[in-house]
Amino acid sequence: MDRTDFTSRVLACERRMYAMAYCMLHNSADCQDAVQEAIFSAWRSRERLRDASVFDAWLMQILVNVCRDILRRRKRRGEVELSESVALPESPDVQLYAAVRRLDERLRLPVVLRYVNGYSSQEVARILRLPYRSVLKRLRQAREALKEDLWEVKE
Amino acid sequence: MKRNCFSEMIPPVPEDFHASVQDALNRMESVEKHRRSKAGGMRMAAAAAAALVLVIGLAAVLRARPAVPDRVTVTSENVTVRPTGAVIELTEEPVTVEIGEWRVSDDGNMELDWSISAVEGDALLFCGEAKPVFENGAQLEGFEGFSLMDTTDPDYLQIGGNLLGAGNGTVIQRTGRSSWFDKMPTALAIHFDVYRPTQEAFEHSALGEETFQLRPGWIVYGDGDADSRFAMPIDWHDGSHEFKTCFGSKLVTDQLYAFMDARFDRELITGGEALELLQEDGAMRTALLEGYDFAEHVKSFDFIVDLTERSGVGADEIE
């Protein structure tokens, strides 16, 4: 994969990368760091990507790992998450975002990948390295949790 | 909940985000070039294959004015290196770390000198820590251990995100002095592993896909390939125990923590507990290695030894 091809593929999934990173890190500065790091890593590893058709999912897989690293570093250093309250969409999505954010990561990531970024469940399984059935199960659990959470908010 | 509302819950992509992506795309070649030139400059004799080596586990119990050892040298003699088919086979080429004399400096710091047999400029994979343990059992967070590696090396940061502060990089000095601030620890537990990998292994590690030799004392999750992760029970000599993970890919980490949380609701277990865990058929497979054929790799358990014995090596030598 040459530079031009790589660049165009990265730019094509720019928005999805942002959404993924934001849902994990919750602030733009860390998102930028994570995405940059993921791009560097992907570029270095590009020769090992045998099937270019899965570039998008592969890049997302790297990004998820980078974000997890950042979260671990935060935890280890006792850092407090810097959340941004700006630029959130109007209700009802603010509530939805808050509810998604309250989900445990094991449920949140499949939700973001599947419903925000539009990947198929198979692709989500690949990105998260989970069995397909586990993804379906987590998505079901996440929907239930969101339903319950949002219902409580409404009441 | 309306359809597609998920896609609207994310804030708009800020303008500077695109700029940062563009910046990364512009810099990625130079970043890679920098990394390759560093790796190439590190004298990794290909024929010498690579080597693994060494471990130091030692501890010194200090009290008010502790009887400290004059000199403690720990080599890999107590470690049996056994290659597996799943990892790059490494030729042992011991790297010895010598821990020098303890002393209290004029300003009240505890100091020690250390030296390593590696040559400056050598590329090493490094996993180590030397953390003071205070009376309350607390450790000094953020302590980087010996100032052995160039922590500004981007490759170091590449896998520097794990709990042991491990990474790879180049040896920046052969000897040094480490001091422990103005606090006097009651004990010092040192765990120090140095790996001299093949060029290939080094390249992999820089990419976050580390491949390592397995050795006793390490609990191995996975088969030693990029999806593996290692965990190490540490029995601190102040009586506390800790279970830490190290190396391997980052992919399994969350599963590991989820498992630990679910099983113990804490991250601390003893080496003995860890062994018991591993003997529980299926426990790891379902909780830790979802998606992996763990049974296929159960042979990795051959590498587990009496971890208490391992951590006691240093203590025996001191006494």
CSV table of N, CA and C in Angstrom, one decimal, chain B residues 87-238:
chain,number,residue,atom,x,y,z
B,87,VAL,N,7.5,-19.0,19.9
B,87,VAL,CA,8.1,-17.7,19.9
B,87,VAL,C,9.5,-17.8,19.2
B,88,ILE,N,10.0,-16.7,18.9
B,88,ILE,CA,11.3,-16.7,18.3
B,88,ILE,C,12.3,-17.3,19.2
B,89,GLU,N,13.1,-18.3,18.7
B,89,GLU,CA,14.0,-18.9,19.6
B,89,GLU,C,15.2,-18.0,19.8
B,90,LEU,N,15.5,-17.8,21.0
B,90,LEU,CA,16.6,-16.9,21.3
B,90,LEU,C,17.8,-17.6,21.9
B,91,THR,N,18.9,-17.2,21.5
B,91,THR,CA,20.1,-17.7,22.0
B,91,THR,C,20.5,-16.9,23.3
B,92,GLU,N,20.8,-17.7,24.3
B,92,GLU,CA,21.0,-17.0,25.5
B,92,GLU,C,22.3,-16.2,25.5
B,93,GLU,N,22.3,-15.0,25.8
B,93,GLU,CA,23.5,-14.2,25.9
B,93,GLU,C,23.3,-13.3,27.1
B,94,PRO,N,23.7,-13.8,28.3
B,94,PRO,CA,23.3,-13.2,29.5
B,94,PRO,C,23.7,-11.7,29.6
B,95,VAL,N,22.8,-11.0,30.1
B,95,VAL,CA,23.1,-9.6,30.4
B,95,VAL,C,23.1,-9.5,31.9
B,96,THR,N,24.1,-9.1,32.5
B,96,THR,CA,24.2,-9.1,33.9
B,96,THR,C,24.0,-7.7,34.4
B,97,VAL,N,23.2,-7.6,35.5
B,97,VAL,CA,23.1,-6.4,36.1
B,97,VAL,C,23.6,-6.5,37.5
B,98,GLU,N,24.5,-5.6,37.9
B,98,GLU,CA,25.0,-5.6,39.2
B,98,GLU,C,24.5,-4.5,40.0
B,99,ILE,N,24.0,-4.8,41.2
B,99,ILE,CA,23.5,-3.8,42.1
B,99,ILE,C,24.6,-3.5,43.1
B,100,GLY,N,24.9,-2.3,43.2
B,100,GLY,CA,26.1,-1.9,44.0
B,100,GLY,C,25.7,-1.7,45.5
B,101,GLU,N,26.5,-0.9,46.1
B,101,GLU,CA,26.3,-0.7,47.5
B,101,GLU,C,25.2,0.3,47.8
B,102,TRP,N,24.6,0.0,48.9
B,102,TRP,CA,23.6,0.9,49.4
B,102,TRP,C,24.3,1.9,50.3
B,103,ARG,N,23.7,3.1,50.3
B,103,ARG,CA,24.2,4.1,51.2
B,103,ARG,C,23.2,5.2,51.3
B,104,VAL,N,23.4,5.9,52.3
B,104,VAL,CA,22.5,7.1,52.5
B,104,VAL,C,23.3,8.3,52.2
B,105,SER,N,22.8,9.1,51.3
B,105,SER,CA,23.5,10.3,50.9
B,105,SER,C,23.4,11.4,51.9
B,106,ASP,N,24.2,12.4,51.8
B,106,ASP,CA,24.2,13.5,52.7
B,106,ASP,C,22.9,14.2,52.9
B,107,ASP,N,22.1,14.2,51.8
B,107,ASP,CA,20.8,14.8,51.9
B,107,ASP,C,19.7,13.8,52.2
B,108,GLY,N,20.1,12.7,52.7
B,108,GLY,CA,19.2,11.8,53.2
B,108,GLY,C,18.6,10.8,52.2
B,109,ASN,N,19.0,10.8,51.0
B,109,ASN,CA,18.5,9.9,50.1
B,109,ASN,C,19.2,8.5,50.2
B,110,MET,N,18.4,7.5,49.9
B,110,MET,CA,19.0,6.2,49.8
B,110,MET,C,19.5,6.1,48.3
B,111,GLU,N,20.7,5.6,48.2
B,111,GLU,CA,21.3,5.5,46.9
B,111,GLU,C,21.9,4.1,46.6
B,112,LEU,N,22.0,3.8,45.4
B,112,LEU,CA,22.7,2.6,45.1
B,112,LEU,C,23.3,2.8,43.7
B,113,ASP,N,24.4,2.2,43.4
B,113,ASP,CA,25.0,2.2,42.1
B,113,ASP,C,24.6,0.9,41.4
B,114,TRP,N,24.5,0.9,40.1
B,114,TRP,CA,24.2,-0.3,39.4
B,114,TRP,C,25.0,-0.2,38.1
B,115,SER,N,25.2,-1.4,37.5
B,115,SER,CA,25.8,-1.4,36.2
B,115,SER,C,25.2,-2.6,35.4
B,116,ILE,N,25.3,-2.5,34.2
B,116,ILE,CA,24.8,-3.5,33.3
B,116,ILE,C,25.8,-3.9,32.3
B,117,SER,N,25.8,-5.2,31.9
B,117,SER,CA,26.9,-5.7,31.1
B,117,SER,C,26.7,-5.3,29.6
B,118,ALA,N,25.5,-4.8,29.3
B,118,ALA,CA,25.2,-4.5,27.9
B,118,ALA,C,26.0,-3.3,27.5
B,119,VAL,N,26.2,-3.2,26.3
B,119,VAL,CA,27.0,-2.1,25.8
B,119,VAL,C,26.1,-0.9,25.4
B,120,GLU,N,26.6,0.3,25.7
B,120,GLU,CA,25.9,1.5,25.3
B,120,GLU,C,25.5,1.4,23.9
B,121,GLY,N,24.3,1.7,23.6
B,121,GLY,CA,23.8,1.7,22.2
B,121,GLY,C,23.2,0.4,21.9
B,122,ASP,N,23.3,-0.6,22.7
B,122,ASP,CA,22.6,-1.9,22.5
B,122,ASP,C,21.1,-1.7,22.6
B,123,ALA,N,20.5,-2.4,21.7
B,123,ALA,CA,19.0,-2.4,21.8
B,123,ALA,C,18.5,-3.5,22.7
B,124,LEU,N,17.8,-3.2,23.6
B,124,LEU,CA,17.2,-4.2,24.5
B,124,LEU,C,15.8,-4.0,24.7
B,125,LEU,N,15.1,-5.1,24.9
B,125,LEU,CA,13.8,-5.0,25.4
B,125,LEU,C,13.9,-5.0,26.9
B,126,PHE,N,13.2,-4.2,27.5
B,126,PHE,CA,13.4,-4.0,28.9
B,126,PHE,C,12.1,-4.1,29.7
B,127,CYS,N,12.2,-4.8,30.7
B,127,CYS,CA,11.1,-4.9,31.6
B,127,CYS,C,11.6,-4.9,33.0
B,128,GLY,N,11.4,-3.9,33.6
B,128,GLY,CA,12.0,-3.9,35.0
B,128,GLY,C,11.4,-2.8,35.9
B,129,GLU,N,11.7,-3.0,37.1
B,129,GLU,CA,11.3,-2.0,38.0
B,129,GLU,C,12.1,-2.1,39.3
B,130,ALA,N,12.2,-1.1,39.9
B,130,ALA,CA,12.9,-1.1,41.2
B,130,ALA,C,12.2,-0.1,42.1
B,131,LYS,N,11.2,-0.6,42.7
B,131,LYS,CA,10.4,0.3,43.4
B,131,LYS,C,10.6,0.2,44.9
B,132,PRO,N,10.7,1.3,45.5
B,132,PRO,CA,10.8,1.2,47.0
B,132,PRO,C,9.4,0.9,47.6
B,133,VAL,N,9.5,0.1,48.6
B,133,VAL,CA,8.2,-0.2,49.3
B,133,VAL,C,8.3,0.4,50.7
B,134,PHE,N,7.3,1.2,51.0
B,134,PHE,CA,7.4,1.9,52.3
B,134,PHE,C,6.6,1.1,53.3
B,135,GLU,N,6.7,1.6,54.5
B,135,GLU,CA,6.1,0.9,55.6
B,135,GLU,C,4.7,0.6,55.5
B,136,ASN,N,4.0,1.5,54.8
B,136,ASN,CA,2.5,1.3,54.7
B,136,ASN,C,2.3,0.4,53.5
B,137,GLY,N,3.3,-0.1,52.9
B,137,GLY,CA,3.1,-1.0,51.7
B,137,GLY,C,3.0,-0.3,50.4
B,138,ALA,N,2.9,1.0,50.5
B,138,ALA,CA,2.7,1.8,49.3
B,138,ALA,C,4.0,1.8,48.4
B,139,GLN,N,3.8,1.9,47.2
B,139,GLN,CA,5.0,2.0,46.3
B,139,GLN,C,5.0,3.4,45.8
B,140,LEU,N,6.1,3.7,45.3
B,140,LEU,CA,6.3,5.0,44.7
B,140,LEU,C,5.8,5.0,43.3
B,141,GLU,N,4.7,5.5,43.0
B,141,GLU,CA,4.1,5.5,41.7
B,141,GLU,C,4.9,6.4,40.8
B,142,GLY,N,5.0,5.9,39.6
B,142,GLY,CA,5.7,6.8,38.6
B,142,GLY,C,7.2,6.6,38.6
B,143,PHE,N,7.7,5.8,39.5
B,143,PHE,CA,9.1,5.6,39.6
B,143,PHE,C,9.5,4.7,38.4
B,144,GLU,N,10.5,5.2,37.7
B,144,GLU,CA,10.8,4.5,36.5
B,144,GLU,C,11.9,3.4,36.6
B,145,GLY,N,12.3,3.2,37.8
B,145,GLY,CA,13.3,2.2,38.0
B,145,GLY,C,14.7,2.7,37.6
B,146,PHE,N,15.5,1.9,37.2
B,146,PHE,CA,16.8,2.3,36.8
B,146,PHE,C,16.7,3.2,35.6
B,147,SER,N,17.6,4.2,35.5
B,147,SER,CA,17.6,5.1,34.4
B,147,SER,C,18.4,4.4,33.3
B,148,LEU,N,17.9,3.3,32.9
B,148,LEU,CA,18.7,2.5,32.0
B,148,LEU,C,18.4,2.8,30.5
B,149,MET,N,17.2,3.1,30.3
B,149,MET,CA,16.8,3.2,28.9
B,149,MET,C,16.4,4.6,28.6
B,150,ASP,N,16.6,4.9,27.3
B,150,ASP,CA,16.2,6.2,26.8
B,150,ASP,C,14.7,6.3,26.7
B,151,THR,N,14.1,6.8,27.7
B,151,THR,CA,12.6,6.8,27.7
B,151,THR,C,12.0,7.8,26.8
B,152,THR,N,12.8,8.6,26.1
B,152,THR,CA,12.3,9.6,25.1
B,152,THR,C,12.2,8.9,23.8
B,153,ASP,N,12.8,7.7,23.7
B,153,ASP,CA,12.8,7.0,22.4
B,153,ASP,C,11.3,6.6,22.1
B,154,PRO,N,10.9,7.0,21.0
B,154,PRO,CA,9.5,6.7,20.6
B,154,PRO,C,9.1,5.2,20.7
B,155,ASP,N,10.1,4.4,20.4
B,155,ASP,CA,9.9,3.0,20.5
B,155,ASP,C,9.6,2.6,22.0
B,156,TYR,N,10.3,3.2,22.9
B,156,TYR,CA,10.0,2.9,24.3
B,156,TYR,C,8.6,3.2,24.6
B,157,LEU,N,8.1,4.3,24.2
B,157,LEU,CA,6.7,4.6,24.5
B,157,LEU,C,5.7,3.7,23.8
B,158,GLN,N,6.2,3.1,22.7
B,158,GLN,CA,5.3,2.3,21.9
B,158,GLN,C,4.7,1.1,22.8
B,159,ILE,N,5.5,0.6,23.6
B,159,ILE,CA,5.0,-0.5,24.5
B,159,ILE,C,5.2,-0.1,25.9
B,160,GLY,N,5.4,1.2,26.2
B,160,GLY,CA,5.7,1.6,27.5
B,160,GLY,C,4.4,1.8,28.4
B,161,GLY,N,3.3,1.4,27.8
B,161,GLY,CA,2.1,1.7,28.5
B,161,GLY,C,1.6,0.6,29.5
B,162,ASN,N,2.5,-0.4,29.6
B,162,ASN,CA,2.0,-1.4,30.6
B,162,ASN,C,2.4,-1.1,32.0
B,163,LEU,N,2.0,-2.0,32.8
B,163,LEU,CA,2.1,-1.7,34.2
B,163,LEU,C,3.6,-1.7,34.8
B,164,LEU,N,4.4,-2.3,34.1
B,164,LEU,CA,5.8,-2.4,34.6
B,164,LEU,C,6.7,-1.4,34.1
B,165,GLY,N,6.2,-0.5,33.3
B,165,GLY,CA,7.0,0.5,32.7
B,165,GLY,C,8.0,-0.1,31.8
B,166,ALA,N,7.6,-1.2,31.1
B,166,ALA,CA,8.5,-1.9,30.2
B,166,ALA,C,8.5,-1.2,28.9
B,167,GLY,N,9.5,-1.5,28.2
B,167,GLY,CA,9.6,-0.9,26.9
B,167,GLY,C,10.8,-1.4,26.2
B,168,ASN,N,11.1,-0.9,25.1
B,168,ASN,CA,12.4,-1.2,24.4
B,168,ASN,C,13.1,0.1,24.1
B,169,GLY,N,14.3,0.0,23.9
B,169,GLY,CA,15.0,1.2,23.6
B,169,GLY,C,16.5,0.9,23.6
B,170,THR,N,17.3,1.9,23.7
B,170,THR,CA,18.7,1.7,23.7
B,170,THR,C,19.3,1.9,25.0
B,171,VAL,N,20.3,1.2,25.3
B,171,VAL,CA,21.0,1.5,26.6
B,171,VAL,C,21.7,2.8,26.5
B,172,ILE,N,21.5,3.7,27.4
B,172,ILE,CA,22.0,5.0,27.4
B,172,ILE,C,23.2,5.1,28.3
B,173,GLN,N,23.4,4.2,29.2
B,173,GLN,CA,24.5,4.2,30.0
B,173,GLN,C,24.7,2.8,30.6
B,174,ARG,N,25.9,2.6,31.0
B,174,ARG,CA,26.2,1.2,31.5
B,174,ARG,C,26.2,1.2,33.0
B,175,THR,N,26.4,2.4,33.6
B,175,THR,CA,26.4,2.4,35.0
B,175,THR,C,25.6,3.6,35.4
B,176,GLY,N,25.2,3.6,36.6
B,176,GLY,CA,24.4,4.8,37.0
B,176,GLY,C,24.1,4.7,38.5
B,177,ARG,N,23.5,5.7,39.0
B,177,ARG,CA,23.2,5.8,40.4
B,177,ARG,C,21.7,6.2,40.5
B,178,SER,N,21.0,5.4,41.3
B,178,SER,CA,19.6,5.7,41.5
B,178,SER,C,19.4,6.1,43.0
B,179,SER,N,18.6,7.1,43.2
B,179,SER,CA,18.3,7.5,44.5
B,179,SER,C,16.8,7.6,44.8
B,180,TRP,N,16.5,7.4,46.0
B,180,TRP,CA,15.1,7.3,46.4
B,180,TRP,C,14.7,8.5,47.2
B,181,PHE,N,14.8,9.6,46.7
B,181,PHE,CA,14.2,10.8,47.3
B,181,PHE,C,14.6,10.9,48.8
B,182,ASP,N,13.7,11.5,49.5
B,182,ASP,CA,14.0,11.7,50.9
B,182,ASP,C,13.3,10.7,51.8
B,183,LYS,N,12.8,9.7,51.3
B,183,LYS,CA,12.2,8.7,52.1
B,183,LYS,C,13.0,7.4,52.2
B,184,MET,N,12.9,6.8,53.3
B,184,MET,CA,13.7,5.6,53.5
B,184,MET,C,12.7,4.4,53.4
B,185,PRO,N,12.9,3.6,52.4
B,185,PRO,CA,12.0,2.5,52.3
B,185,PRO,C,12.3,1.4,53.3
B,186,THR,N,11.3,0.7,53.6
B,186,THR,CA,11.5,-0.5,54.5
B,186,THR,C,12.0,-1.7,53.7
B,187,ALA,N,11.7,-1.6,52.5
B,187,ALA,CA,12.1,-2.7,51.6
B,187,ALA,C,12.2,-2.3,50.2
B,188,LEU,N,13.1,-3.0,49.5
B,188,LEU,CA,13.2,-2.6,48.1
B,188,LEU,C,13.0,-3.9,47.3
B,189,ALA,N,12.1,-3.9,46.5
B,189,ALA,CA,11.8,-5.1,45.7
B,189,ALA,C,12.2,-4.8,44.2
B,190,ILE,N,13.1,-5.6,43.7
B,190,ILE,CA,13.6,-5.3,42.4
B,190,ILE,C,13.2,-6.5,41.5
B,191,HIS,N,12.6,-6.2,40.5
B,191,HIS,CA,12.4,-7.1,39.4
B,191,HIS,C,13.0,-6.5,38.2
B,192,PHE,N,13.8,-7.3,37.5
B,192,PHE,CA,14.5,-6.6,36.4
B,192,PHE,C,14.8,-7.7,35.3
B,193,ASP,N,14.2,-7.5,34.2
B,193,ASP,CA,14.4,-8.4,33.1
B,193,ASP,C,14.9,-7.6,31.9
B,194,VAL,N,15.9,-8.2,31.3
B,194,VAL,CA,16.4,-7.6,30.1
B,194,VAL,C,16.4,-8.6,29.0
B,195,TYR,N,16.0,-8.3,27.9
B,195,TYR,CA,15.9,-9.1,26.8
B,195,TYR,C,16.7,-8.5,25.7
B,196,ARG,N,17.6,-9.3,25.1
B,196,ARG,CA,18.2,-8.9,23.9
B,196,ARG,C,17.7,-9.7,22.8
B,197,PRO,N,16.8,-9.1,22.0
B,197,PRO,CA,16.1,-9.8,21.0
B,197,PRO,C,16.8,-9.9,19.7
B,198,THR,N,16.2,-10.7,18.9
B,198,THR,CA,16.7,-10.6,17.5
B,198,THR,C,16.2,-9.3,16.9
B,199,GLN,N,16.8,-9.0,15.8
B,199,GLN,CA,16.4,-7.8,15.1
B,199,GLN,C,14.9,-7.9,14.7
B,200,GLU,N,14.5,-9.1,14.4
B,200,GLU,CA,13.1,-9.3,14.0
B,200,GLU,C,12.2,-9.1,15.2
B,201,ALA,N,12.6,-9.6,16.3
B,201,ALA,CA,11.8,-9.4,17.5
B,201,ALA,C,11.8,-8.0,17.9
B,202,PHE,N,12.9,-7.3,17.7
B,202,PHE,CA,12.9,-5.9,18.1
B,202,PHE,C,11.9,-5.1,17.2
B,203,GLU,N,11.9,-5.5,15.9
B,203,GLU,CA,11.0,-4.8,15.0
B,203,GLU,C,9.6,-5.0,15.4
B,204,HIS,N,9.3,-6.3,15.8
B,204,HIS,CA,7.9,-6.6,16.2
B,204,HIS,C,7.6,-5.8,17.4
B,205,SER,N,8.5,-5.8,18.3
B,205,SER,CA,8.1,-5.1,19.6
B,205,SER,C,7.9,-3.6,19.3
B,206,ALA,N,8.6,-3.1,18.4
B,206,ALA,CA,8.4,-1.7,18.2
B,206,ALA,C,7.0,-1.4,17.5
B,207,LEU,N,6.5,-2.4,17.0
B,207,LEU,CA,5.2,-2.3,16.4
B,207,LEU,C,4.1,-2.7,17.4
B,208,GLY,N,4.5,-3.0,18.5
B,208,GLY,CA,3.5,-3.4,19.5
B,208,GLY,C,3.1,-4.9,19.4
B,209,GLU,N,3.9,-5.6,18.6
B,209,GLU,CA,3.5,-7.0,18.5
B,209,GLU,C,4.8,-7.8,19.1
B,210,GLU,N,4.9,-7.8,20.3
B,210,GLU,CA,6.1,-8.3,20.9
B,210,GLU,C,6.1,-9.8,20.8
B,211,THR,N,7.3,-10.3,20.6
B,211,THR,CA,7.4,-11.8,20.7
B,211,THR,C,8.6,-12.1,21.6
B,212,PHE,N,8.3,-12.8,22.6
B,212,PHE,CA,9.4,-13.0,23.6
B,212,PHE,C,9.6,-14.5,23.9
B,213,GLN,N,10.7,-14.7,24.4
B,213,GLN,CA,11.0,-16.0,24.9
B,213,GLN,C,10.2,-16.1,26.2
B,214,LEU,N,9.8,-17.3,26.4
B,214,LEU,CA,9.1,-17.6,27.7
B,214,LEU,C,10.1,-18.1,28.7
B,215,ARG,N,9.8,-17.9,29.9
B,215,ARG,CA,10.7,-18.5,30.9
B,215,ARG,C,9.9,-18.8,32.1
B,216,PRO,N,10.5,-19.5,33.0
B,216,PRO,CA,9.8,-19.8,34.2
B,216,PRO,C,9.5,-18.6,35.0
B,217,GLY,N,8.4,-18.6,35.7
B,217,GLY,CA,8.1,-17.5,36.5
B,217,GLY,C,7.1,-16.6,35.9
B,218,TRP,N,6.9,-16.8,34.6
B,218,TRP,CA,5.9,-16.0,33.9
B,218,TRP,C,4.7,-16.8,33.6
B,219,ILE,N,3.6,-16.2,33.9
B,219,ILE,CA,2.3,-16.9,33.5
B,219,ILE,C,2.0,-16.4,32.1
B,220,VAL,N,1.8,-17.3,31.3
B,220,VAL,CA,1.6,-16.9,29.9
B,220,VAL,C,0.1,-17.0,29.5
B,221,TYR,N,-0.4,-16.0,29.0
B,221,TYR,CA,-1.7,-16.0,28.5
B,221,TYR,C,-1.6,-16.0,27.0
B,222,GLY,N,-2.1,-17.0,26.3
B,222,GLY,CA,-1.9,-17.0,24.9
B,222,GLY,C,-0.8,-17.9,24.5
B,223,ASP,N,-0.4,-17.8,23.3
B,223,ASP,CA,0.6,-18.8,22.8
B,223,ASP,C,2.0,-18.1,22.6
B,224,GLY,N,2.2,-17.0,23.1
B,224,GLY,CA,3.5,-16.3,22.9
B,224,GLY,C,3.5,-15.5,21.6
B,225,ASP,N,2.5,-15.4,20.9
B,225,ASP,CA,2.5,-14.6,19.7
B,225,ASP,C,2.0,-13.2,20.1
B,226,ALA,N,1.6,-12.5,19.1
B,226,ALA,CA,1.2,-11.1,19.3
B,226,ALA,C,0.0,-10.9,20.2
B,227,ASP,N,-0.7,-12.0,20.3
B,227,ASP,CA,-1.9,-11.8,21.2
B,227,ASP,C,-1.7,-12.3,22.6
B,228,SER,N,-0.5,-12.6,22.9
B,228,SER,CA,-0.2,-13.1,24.2
B,228,SER,C,0.0,-12.0,25.2
B,229,ARG,N,-0.1,-12.4,26.4
B,229,ARG,CA,0.2,-11.4,27.5
B,229,ARG,C,0.8,-12.2,28.6
B,230,PHE,N,1.6,-11.5,29.3
B,230,PHE,CA,2.3,-12.2,30.4
B,230,PHE,C,1.8,-11.6,31.7
B,231,ALA,N,1.7,-12.4,32.7
B,231,ALA,CA,1.4,-11.8,34.0
B,231,ALA,C,2.3,-12.4,35.0
B,232,MET,N,2.6,-11.6,35.9
B,232,MET,CA,3.7,-12.0,36.9
B,232,MET,C,3.2,-11.7,38.3
B,233,PRO,N,3.1,-12.8,39.0
B,233,PRO,CA,2.8,-12.5,40.5
B,233,PRO,C,4.1,-12.1,41.2
B,234,ILE,N,4.0,-11.1,41.9
B,234,ILE,CA,5.2,-10.7,42.7
B,234,ILE,C,4.8,-10.8,44.1
B,235,ASP,N,5.7,-11.5,44.8
B,235,ASP,CA,5.5,-11.5,46.3
B,235,ASP,C,6.5,-10.6,46.9
B,236,TRP,N,6.1,-9.5,47.2
B,236,TRP,CA,7.0,-8.5,47.8
B,236,TRP,C,7.5,-8.9,49.2
B,237,HIS,N,8.6,-8.5,49.4
B,237,HIS,CA,9.2,-8.9,50.7
B,237,HIS,C,8.8,-8.2,51.9
B,238,ASP,N,7.8,-7.3,51.7
B,238,ASP,CA,7.2,-6.7,52.9
B,238,ASP,C,5.9,-7.5,53.3
